[in-house]
């Protein structure tokens, strides 16, 4: 890039945290009832071994579960956890900078992510303004440290509550049950849009003593990525009266973009992770464990931006092309427009994130076929984000727009060139700092007793308590926007902030006439950089706390459960499963602030509490020939995102529209009743055909209520477009999952190394009262994976596709992302018994993500991400 760059911050030089987990079904609160013994018995190798292992986990479980597995630590098929999850039926993922991050299960974003069966402090990114959300950021967990990723789609009473769609558990192996080893790998990744090469390194040590009473695991991973995205969006489409015939009389109900924005994002992410387990088998009856992890991550994010604000434009009569839509409205496809406001800037953002977690626990055999387990765990994260943006504008330009090109076109026809600094006036200065440090304390006690009571073979019960605190503090000076000192000063008065963006390959070769050279205003992200920028405009005020955007949410939960497992002969077949109930009470205290017109700050405290009773039932009927049928029924719940529970309101002064986002501490949780019925046929060690129907009846989910022209205390003379969460109507999500996998061992010679995995998911969803599906849900998605393994050579080709999806509404119109597929591949070759050469290619086809607003053809988004290539070597001793 041709604009100002900042180096990443420090990486800690030392941290040691050792821990261990107990992979036993008795640990009910770990949300992992899959029998460890069944898992450990599988002795296989290679990718084929991973496929067999996943099939065995699925078959042995008494609930609906899918798995991604590795036969050796550090060898999950995908190096990114979210990108691994997309291979599972019913799971769809989101991408950030082209890399998988968030995920949906069976149409729901409201899922629970666990690490070794327990929660971690939420640390999900919140865009430019990070705030604690329920989901954890999957970027922060190295795939090399996990031997299984389990996706539970039907709950048991013993599982931790909190997922409408399901529960994902990232699981490390037990060092006492793993052969001692040293695993090390080094890798270089090439990113074609940034044209940079970045490293990745892994070291995992596993050891135990001779009598297998003391074992430890320690892993260190280092990761660096520089990802680039070329992005266009229309910021929604607006209807206005516009002359499209050239007769001087405006036609009504003509739609055109509100703001054609071209952005070039570059994100440099550097992460150091240290994970450890220590496990002690003190006696035959007692095992203790200690577990810990630490993540240090720095993200430098920069944006080069050029936008064409079309809020008050007029057609000139030149080159007008329009289309009449079926609903009677008109879409302006191309035209020369006058009174265009051209906006340009460079934004700099730095995010520093440290995540800590530790757990101490034990399990006792207390006699009479009974076990007692207990655990105390803590998790926290410290996040600081510094951001500065300096935006300039050239008012009154005449521009030609064309939405018919592959990437929408916009170019100045009358006015100064976009790379002429003399044409621009200062418009927006926005430096601020945000910090949040959520803390989570959790404890549990579980009891389990084997039974011999007719059909009942196991009883379990337990209690769990959590105490969580989430706070968000924002410090800033007031945005300089059109009125305060310096707002109309020419850019040329500040030569130190004149820079240029140059990139002829903005969208990886997509056709269209869009800005590839323009003026930007290079700024630094740090508070010192922000203060320097403000001082240049004569603003010497220090950063002060933004009380409306600062809040704290305190949440306590107390849960208890009872569960009975059964094993009975039914019509000569084995019928197994469980039935139980979980009861959980949630108490919330939300702290925020109000500000009057005199600047007086008044603290606000709002409390809320609710209780949920969550029954569950799972049954599996297994026939002798590898055929089985599953049925499950359950009540599930998921709590609102933390930022939605804030008692304050955050404000943002944006181009042409001031925005405010408020919280609602009185929100009820998401609640749903779900039903599953499915059939599975296992015809060899890796061969599976499965079909599952699911239905979720959602009682209520949280929607955003939008109110225009709202005045807020502390901002006299300004109006805002206020968005606030409310409990909306319910809805449903239903559909089916079809899966097939097989290895072709029966083929002759080299063909015996072939294998295939294929699956398809259909989801039908709807919100009550509106003709819209659930947000971010594709009706159709599928995976096709072909793999080949023979001798020391392995290769895999994987294609994932999802259909279009509704992503929300803006300016009164629904917005959609078009269907998109992605092709990835991996290969490895064993150089010897100890060394393996690896290769991976992601986003090989580099298909763009497109989107539209309201109606197809109203192009609202076009985005292209890096193609990523990795080569490395792996050592195993």
Coordinates of N, CA and C in Angstrom, one line a residue, residues 15 137 192 286 325 342 415 424 446 485 605 615 634 704 789 812 836:
X15 N 5.5 -16.8 29.2 CA 4.3 -17.2 29.9 C 4.3 -18.7 30.0
X137 N -14.1 -15.1 19.6 CA -13.5 -14.9 18.4 C -12.6 -16.1 18.0
X192 N -2.1 -12.8 -2.1 CA -1.8 -12.3 -3.4 C -2.2 -10.8 -3.5
X286 N -8.6 -41.0 42.3 CA -8.6 -39.6 42.2 C -7.7 -39.1 41.1
X325 N -39.0 -1.7 -12.5 CA -39.1 -3.0 -11.8 C -40.5 -3.5 -11.7
X342 N -17.8 14.3 -2.9 CA -16.7 13.3 -2.9 C -16.0 13.3 -1.6
X415 N -15.0 18.6 -12.1 CA -14.5 18.9 -10.8 C -13.0 18.5 -10.8
X424 N -9.8 19.7 -1.7 CA -10.5 19.1 -0.6 C -10.5 19.9 0.7
X446 N -20.5 -31.9 40.1 CA -21.3 -32.9 39.4 C -21.2 -34.2 40.1
X485 N -14.3 24.2 15.2 CA -13.1 24.9 14.6 C -12.4 23.9 13.7
X605 N -28.8 2.6 36.8 CA -28.7 1.2 37.2 C -30.1 0.5 36.9
X615 N -36.2 -28.8 29.7 CA -36.2 -30.3 29.6 C -35.6 -30.8 28.3
X634 N -36.2 -30.9 22.9 CA -35.6 -30.1 24.0 C -36.2 -28.7 23.9
X704 N -33.9 -5.2 15.9 CA -33.5 -3.8 16.1 C -34.6 -2.9 15.7
X789 N -5.2 -40.6 -0.4 CA -4.1 -40.9 0.5 C -3.5 -42.3 0.2
X812 N -34.8 1.3 5.1 CA -36.1 0.8 4.7 C -36.2 -0.4 3.8
X836 N 7.4 -34.0 7.3 CA 6.3 -34.0 6.3 C 6.3 -32.6 5.7

